[in-house]
Coordinates of C-alpha atoms in Angstrom, one line a residue:
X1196 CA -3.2 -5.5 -12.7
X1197 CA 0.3 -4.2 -12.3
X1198 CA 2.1 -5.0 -8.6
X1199 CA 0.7 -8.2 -8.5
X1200 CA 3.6 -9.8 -5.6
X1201 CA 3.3 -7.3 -3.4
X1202 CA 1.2 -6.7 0.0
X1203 CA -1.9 -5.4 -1.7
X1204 CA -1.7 -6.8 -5.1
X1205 CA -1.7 -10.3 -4.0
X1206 CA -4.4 -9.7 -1.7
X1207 CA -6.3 -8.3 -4.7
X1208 CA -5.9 -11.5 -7.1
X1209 CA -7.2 -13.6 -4.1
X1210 CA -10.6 -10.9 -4.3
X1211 CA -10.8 -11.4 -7.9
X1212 CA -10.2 -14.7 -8.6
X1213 CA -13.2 -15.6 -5.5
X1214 CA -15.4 -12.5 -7.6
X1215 CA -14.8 -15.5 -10.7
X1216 CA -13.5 -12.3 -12.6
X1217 CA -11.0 -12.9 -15.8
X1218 CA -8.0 -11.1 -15.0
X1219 CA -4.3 -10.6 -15.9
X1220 CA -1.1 -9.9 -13.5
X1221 CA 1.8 -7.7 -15.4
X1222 CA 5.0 -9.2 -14.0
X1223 CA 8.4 -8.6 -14.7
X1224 CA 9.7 -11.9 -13.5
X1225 CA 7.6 -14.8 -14.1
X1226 CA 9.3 -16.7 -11.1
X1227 CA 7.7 -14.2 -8.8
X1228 CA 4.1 -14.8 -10.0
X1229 CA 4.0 -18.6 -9.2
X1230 CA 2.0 -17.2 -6.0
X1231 CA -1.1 -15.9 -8.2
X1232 CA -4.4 -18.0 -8.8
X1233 CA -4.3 -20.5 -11.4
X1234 CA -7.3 -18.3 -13.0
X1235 CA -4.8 -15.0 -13.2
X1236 CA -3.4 -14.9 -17.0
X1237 CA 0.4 -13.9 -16.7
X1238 CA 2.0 -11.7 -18.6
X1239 CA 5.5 -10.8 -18.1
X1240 CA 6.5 -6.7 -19.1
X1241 CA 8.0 -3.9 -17.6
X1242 CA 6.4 -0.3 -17.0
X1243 CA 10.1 1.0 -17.5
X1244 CA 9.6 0.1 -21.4
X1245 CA 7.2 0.8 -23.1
X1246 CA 7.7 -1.3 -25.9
X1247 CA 6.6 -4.4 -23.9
X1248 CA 3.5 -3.1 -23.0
X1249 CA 1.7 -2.7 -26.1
X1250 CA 0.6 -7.0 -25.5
X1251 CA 0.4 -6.6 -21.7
X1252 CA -2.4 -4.3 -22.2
X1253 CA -4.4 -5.6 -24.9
X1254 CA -8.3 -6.9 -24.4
X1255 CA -7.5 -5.0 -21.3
X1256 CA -10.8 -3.3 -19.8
X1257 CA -10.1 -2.3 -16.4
X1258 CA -6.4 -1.6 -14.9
X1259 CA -5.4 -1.8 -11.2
X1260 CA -2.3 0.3 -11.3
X1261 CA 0.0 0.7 -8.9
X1262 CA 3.4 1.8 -9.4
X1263 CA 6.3 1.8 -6.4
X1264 CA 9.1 4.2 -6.1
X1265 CA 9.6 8.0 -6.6
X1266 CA 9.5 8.1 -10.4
X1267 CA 7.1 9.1 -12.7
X1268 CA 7.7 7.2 -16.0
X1269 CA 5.8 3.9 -15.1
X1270 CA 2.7 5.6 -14.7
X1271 CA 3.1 7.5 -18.0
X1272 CA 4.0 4.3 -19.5
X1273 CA 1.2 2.6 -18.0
X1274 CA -1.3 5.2 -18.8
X1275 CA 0.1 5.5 -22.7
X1276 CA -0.7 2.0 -23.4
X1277 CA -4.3 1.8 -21.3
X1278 CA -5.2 4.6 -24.1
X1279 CA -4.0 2.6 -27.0
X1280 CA -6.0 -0.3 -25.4
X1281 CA -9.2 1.2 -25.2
X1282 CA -9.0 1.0 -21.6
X1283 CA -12.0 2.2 -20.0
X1284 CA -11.2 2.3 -16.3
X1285 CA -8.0 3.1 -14.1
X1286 CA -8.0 2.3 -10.1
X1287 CA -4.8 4.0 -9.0
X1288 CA -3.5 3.1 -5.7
X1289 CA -2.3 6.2 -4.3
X1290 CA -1.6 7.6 -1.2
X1291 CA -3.8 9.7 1.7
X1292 CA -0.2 11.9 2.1
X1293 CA -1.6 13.6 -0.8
X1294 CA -4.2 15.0 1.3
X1295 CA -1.0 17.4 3.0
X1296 CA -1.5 21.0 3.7
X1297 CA 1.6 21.9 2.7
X1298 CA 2.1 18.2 0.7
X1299 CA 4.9 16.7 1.9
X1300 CA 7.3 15.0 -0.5
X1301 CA 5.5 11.7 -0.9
X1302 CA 2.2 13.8 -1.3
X1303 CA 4.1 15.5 -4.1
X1304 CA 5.0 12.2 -6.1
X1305 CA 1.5 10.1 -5.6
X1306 CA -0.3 14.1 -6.5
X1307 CA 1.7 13.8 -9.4
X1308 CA 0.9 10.7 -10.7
X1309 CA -2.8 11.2 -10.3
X1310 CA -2.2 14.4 -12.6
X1311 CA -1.1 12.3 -15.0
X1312 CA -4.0 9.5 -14.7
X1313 CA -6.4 12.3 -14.8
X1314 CA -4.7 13.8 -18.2
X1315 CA -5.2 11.0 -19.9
X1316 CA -9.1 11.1 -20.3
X1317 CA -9.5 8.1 -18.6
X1318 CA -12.3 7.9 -15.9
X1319 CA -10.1 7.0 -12.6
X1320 CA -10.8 5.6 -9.0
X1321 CA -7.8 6.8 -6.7
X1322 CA -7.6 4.9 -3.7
X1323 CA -5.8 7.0 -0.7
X1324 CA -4.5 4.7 1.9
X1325 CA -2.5 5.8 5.3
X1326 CA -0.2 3.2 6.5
X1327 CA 0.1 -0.6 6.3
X1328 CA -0.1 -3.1 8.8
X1329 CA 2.3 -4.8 7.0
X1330 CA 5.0 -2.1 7.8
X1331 CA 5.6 -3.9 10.6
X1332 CA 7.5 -6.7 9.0
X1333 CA 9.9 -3.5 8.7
X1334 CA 10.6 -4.4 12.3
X1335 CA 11.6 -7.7 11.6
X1336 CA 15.5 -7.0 11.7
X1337 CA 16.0 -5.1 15.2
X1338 CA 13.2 -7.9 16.7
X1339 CA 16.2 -10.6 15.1
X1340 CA 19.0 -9.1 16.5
X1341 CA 18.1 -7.3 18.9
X1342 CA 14.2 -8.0 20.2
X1343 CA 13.2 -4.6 20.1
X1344 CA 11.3 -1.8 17.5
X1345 CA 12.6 1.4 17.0
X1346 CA 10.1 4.3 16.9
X1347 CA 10.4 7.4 15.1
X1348 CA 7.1 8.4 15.7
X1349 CA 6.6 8.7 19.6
X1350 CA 3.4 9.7 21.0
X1351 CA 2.2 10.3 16.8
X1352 CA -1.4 8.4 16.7
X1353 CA -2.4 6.7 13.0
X1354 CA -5.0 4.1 12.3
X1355 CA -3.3 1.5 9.8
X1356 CA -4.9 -0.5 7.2
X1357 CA -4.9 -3.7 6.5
X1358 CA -3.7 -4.1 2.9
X1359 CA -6.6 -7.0 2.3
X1360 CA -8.9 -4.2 3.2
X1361 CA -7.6 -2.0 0.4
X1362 CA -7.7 -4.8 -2.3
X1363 CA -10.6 -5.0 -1.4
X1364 CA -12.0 -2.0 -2.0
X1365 CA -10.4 -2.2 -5.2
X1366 CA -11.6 -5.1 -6.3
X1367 CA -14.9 -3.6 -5.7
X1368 CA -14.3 -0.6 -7.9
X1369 CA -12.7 -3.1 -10.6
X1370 CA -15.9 -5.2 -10.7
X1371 CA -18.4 -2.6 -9.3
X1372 CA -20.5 0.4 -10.7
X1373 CA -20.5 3.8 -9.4
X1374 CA -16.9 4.8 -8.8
X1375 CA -15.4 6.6 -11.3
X1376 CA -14.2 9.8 -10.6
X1377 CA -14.0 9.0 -6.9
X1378 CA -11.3 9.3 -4.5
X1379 CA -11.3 6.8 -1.9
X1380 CA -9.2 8.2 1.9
X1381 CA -9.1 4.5 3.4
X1382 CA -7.7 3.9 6.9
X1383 CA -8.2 1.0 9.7
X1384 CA -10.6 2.3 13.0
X1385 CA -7.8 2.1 15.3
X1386 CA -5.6 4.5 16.2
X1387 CA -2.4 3.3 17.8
X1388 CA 1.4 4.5 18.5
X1389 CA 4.1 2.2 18.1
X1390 CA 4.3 1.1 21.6
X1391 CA 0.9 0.2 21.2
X1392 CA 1.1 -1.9 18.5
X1393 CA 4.5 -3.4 19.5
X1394 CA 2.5 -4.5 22.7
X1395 CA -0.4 -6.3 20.3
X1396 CA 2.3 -7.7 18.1
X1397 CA 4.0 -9.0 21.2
X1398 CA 0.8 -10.9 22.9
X1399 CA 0.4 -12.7 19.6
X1400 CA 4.0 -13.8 19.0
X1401 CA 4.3 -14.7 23.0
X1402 CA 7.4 -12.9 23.1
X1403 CA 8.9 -9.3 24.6
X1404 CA 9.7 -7.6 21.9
X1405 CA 10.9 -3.5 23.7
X1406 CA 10.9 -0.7 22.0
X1407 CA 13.3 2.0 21.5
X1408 CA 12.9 6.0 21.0
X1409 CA 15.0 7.0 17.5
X1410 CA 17.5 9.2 17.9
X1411 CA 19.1 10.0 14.8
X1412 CA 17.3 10.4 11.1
X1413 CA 19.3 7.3 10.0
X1414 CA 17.8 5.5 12.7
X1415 CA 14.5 6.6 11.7
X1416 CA 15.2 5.6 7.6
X1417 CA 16.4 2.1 9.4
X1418 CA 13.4 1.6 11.2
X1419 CA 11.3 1.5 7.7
X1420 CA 14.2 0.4 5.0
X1421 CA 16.6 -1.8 7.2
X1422 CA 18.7 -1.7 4.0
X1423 CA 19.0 1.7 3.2
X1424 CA 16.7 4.1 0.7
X1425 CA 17.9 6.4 -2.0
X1426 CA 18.4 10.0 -0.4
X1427 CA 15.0 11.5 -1.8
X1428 CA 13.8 9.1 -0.4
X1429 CA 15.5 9.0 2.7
X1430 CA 14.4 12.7 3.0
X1431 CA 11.1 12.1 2.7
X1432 CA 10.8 9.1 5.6
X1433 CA 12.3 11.7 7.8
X1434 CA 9.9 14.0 7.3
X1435 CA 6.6 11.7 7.3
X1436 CA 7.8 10.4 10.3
X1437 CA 8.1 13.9 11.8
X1438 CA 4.6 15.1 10.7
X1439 CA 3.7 11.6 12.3
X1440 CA 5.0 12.2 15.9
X1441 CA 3.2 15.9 15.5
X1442 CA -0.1 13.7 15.1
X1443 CA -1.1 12.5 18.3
X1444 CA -5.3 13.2 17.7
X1445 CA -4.9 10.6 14.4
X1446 CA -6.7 10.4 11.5
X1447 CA -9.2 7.5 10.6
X1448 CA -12.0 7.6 7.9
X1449 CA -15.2 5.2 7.7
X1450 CA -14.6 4.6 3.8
X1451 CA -14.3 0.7 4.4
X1452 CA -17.0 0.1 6.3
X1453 CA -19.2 2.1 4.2
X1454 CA -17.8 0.7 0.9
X1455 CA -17.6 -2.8 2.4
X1456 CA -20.4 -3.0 4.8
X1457 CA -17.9 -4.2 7.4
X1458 CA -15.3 -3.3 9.5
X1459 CA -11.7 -2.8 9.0
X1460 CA -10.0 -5.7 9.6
X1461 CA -8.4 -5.5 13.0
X1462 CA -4.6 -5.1 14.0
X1463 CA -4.9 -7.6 16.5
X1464 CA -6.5 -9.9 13.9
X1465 CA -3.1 -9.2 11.1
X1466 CA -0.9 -9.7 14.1
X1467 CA -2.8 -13.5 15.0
X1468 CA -2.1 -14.7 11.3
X1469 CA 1.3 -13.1 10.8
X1470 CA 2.3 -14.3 14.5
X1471 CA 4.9 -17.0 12.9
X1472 CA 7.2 -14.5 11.1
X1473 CA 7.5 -12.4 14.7
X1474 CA 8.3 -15.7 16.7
X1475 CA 11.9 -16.4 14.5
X1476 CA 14.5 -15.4 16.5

């Protein structure tokens, strides 16, 4: 599995190593692993050459892909040496922005990247999640400083996911029969805008926490990459964020309750166990 320290992929090594499932994390830095099951094998490569992959990938049956960022290289990368390894089954995490009539720009790039999965021969699961829960940790600056949220999306309605939902669902399809060749929309049940979910977030840290309308489209890049993003991507937030605010119906599927027999896990319930990191001031 590739992205093993981020939201989804560490949530995804927990689901595995419970499942009793043999599995290996790519990693680039070692130091960053130290957070995986002691069952995981670690391997350390890099998707951006392809020379190091050739050992990542071997014995490899299944691959969880997931590849961050605009280009397209790691997934070719990824995909060349899954067909040298014989392997017989991609899950892609991808993106529900692909579903875009017209696509918008981060459609474009995840659409892209499942071209290239599907060119490759190998039989694919592409799982299409909307937003993350954990996106609000992207808040965490302004709440510092500040004790508010800006929100570029106004009155915009979306149903986020919590990422241990989606690793879920993957580990499913790693371990599972049946899904190859599907294409898996996942969303939470409930639809919120920002004020909404500031309000949630703010009963479980026992704090105010206000929020403030964005005004400018470096204020809305801020209030997602407090740091800064490259200008394609820059572009890009600016324009999700205005097809967002267009959205005030929403749009939630029942993909994990029918893959998982349960409901989504609850915002309420991500905010409860993340409460800590909202209470640092």
């Amino acid at each position: 599995m590739t992205g093993a320290t981020g939201n989804v992929g560490r949530e995804l090594a927990r689901e595995l190593d419970e499942l009793g499932v043999p599995f290996r994390v790519l990693v680039r830095d070692p130091a960053r692993a130290t957070t995986s099951p002691e069952r995981a094998e670690r391997v350390v490569a890099d998707l951006s050459d392809p020379a190091t992959l050739p050992p990542a990938f071997a014995g490899v049956d299944r691959l969880f892909l997931l590849t961050p960022g605009i280009g397209l290289d790691h997934t070719r990368h990824a995909v060349a040496a899954a067909r040298s390894a014989g392997v017989r089954h991609i899950v892609h995490l991808s993106s529900f922005n692909v579903l875009g009539d017209p696509m918008p720009a981060m459609g474009r790039w995840h659409h892209e990247r499942e071209q290239a999965i599907r060119a490759s021969g190998i039989p694919a699961t592409f799982l299409r999640p909307g937003g993350f829960m954990t996106n609000a940790f992207d808040w965490l600056p302004t709440i510092r400083q500040g004790g508010y949220v800006l929100d570029p999306a106004g009155p915009g309605r979306y149903a986020p996911i919590d990422p241990a939902d989606i690793a879920a669902v993957a580990a499913l399809a790693l371990t599972g029969d049946g899904h190859q060749g599907q294409e898996y929309v996942l969303t939470g049940e409930e639809l919120f805008t920002v004020v909404d979910q500031v309000k949630i977030l703010a009963a479980a840290a026992g704090r105010d926490i206000a929020v403030r309308a964005v005004n400018t489209a470096e204020e809305a890049v801020a209030s997602r990459f407090p740091n800064g993003a490259p200008p394609a991507l820059a572009e890009a937030i600016i324009e999700g964020f205005h097809l967002m605010r267009a959205d005030t119906a929403g749009f939630r599927t029942d993909t994990v309750e029918r893959l998982l027999q349960r409901k989504p896990r609850t915002f309420a319930a991500w905010c409860a166990r993340n409460a800590d990191a909202f209470r640092t001031t």
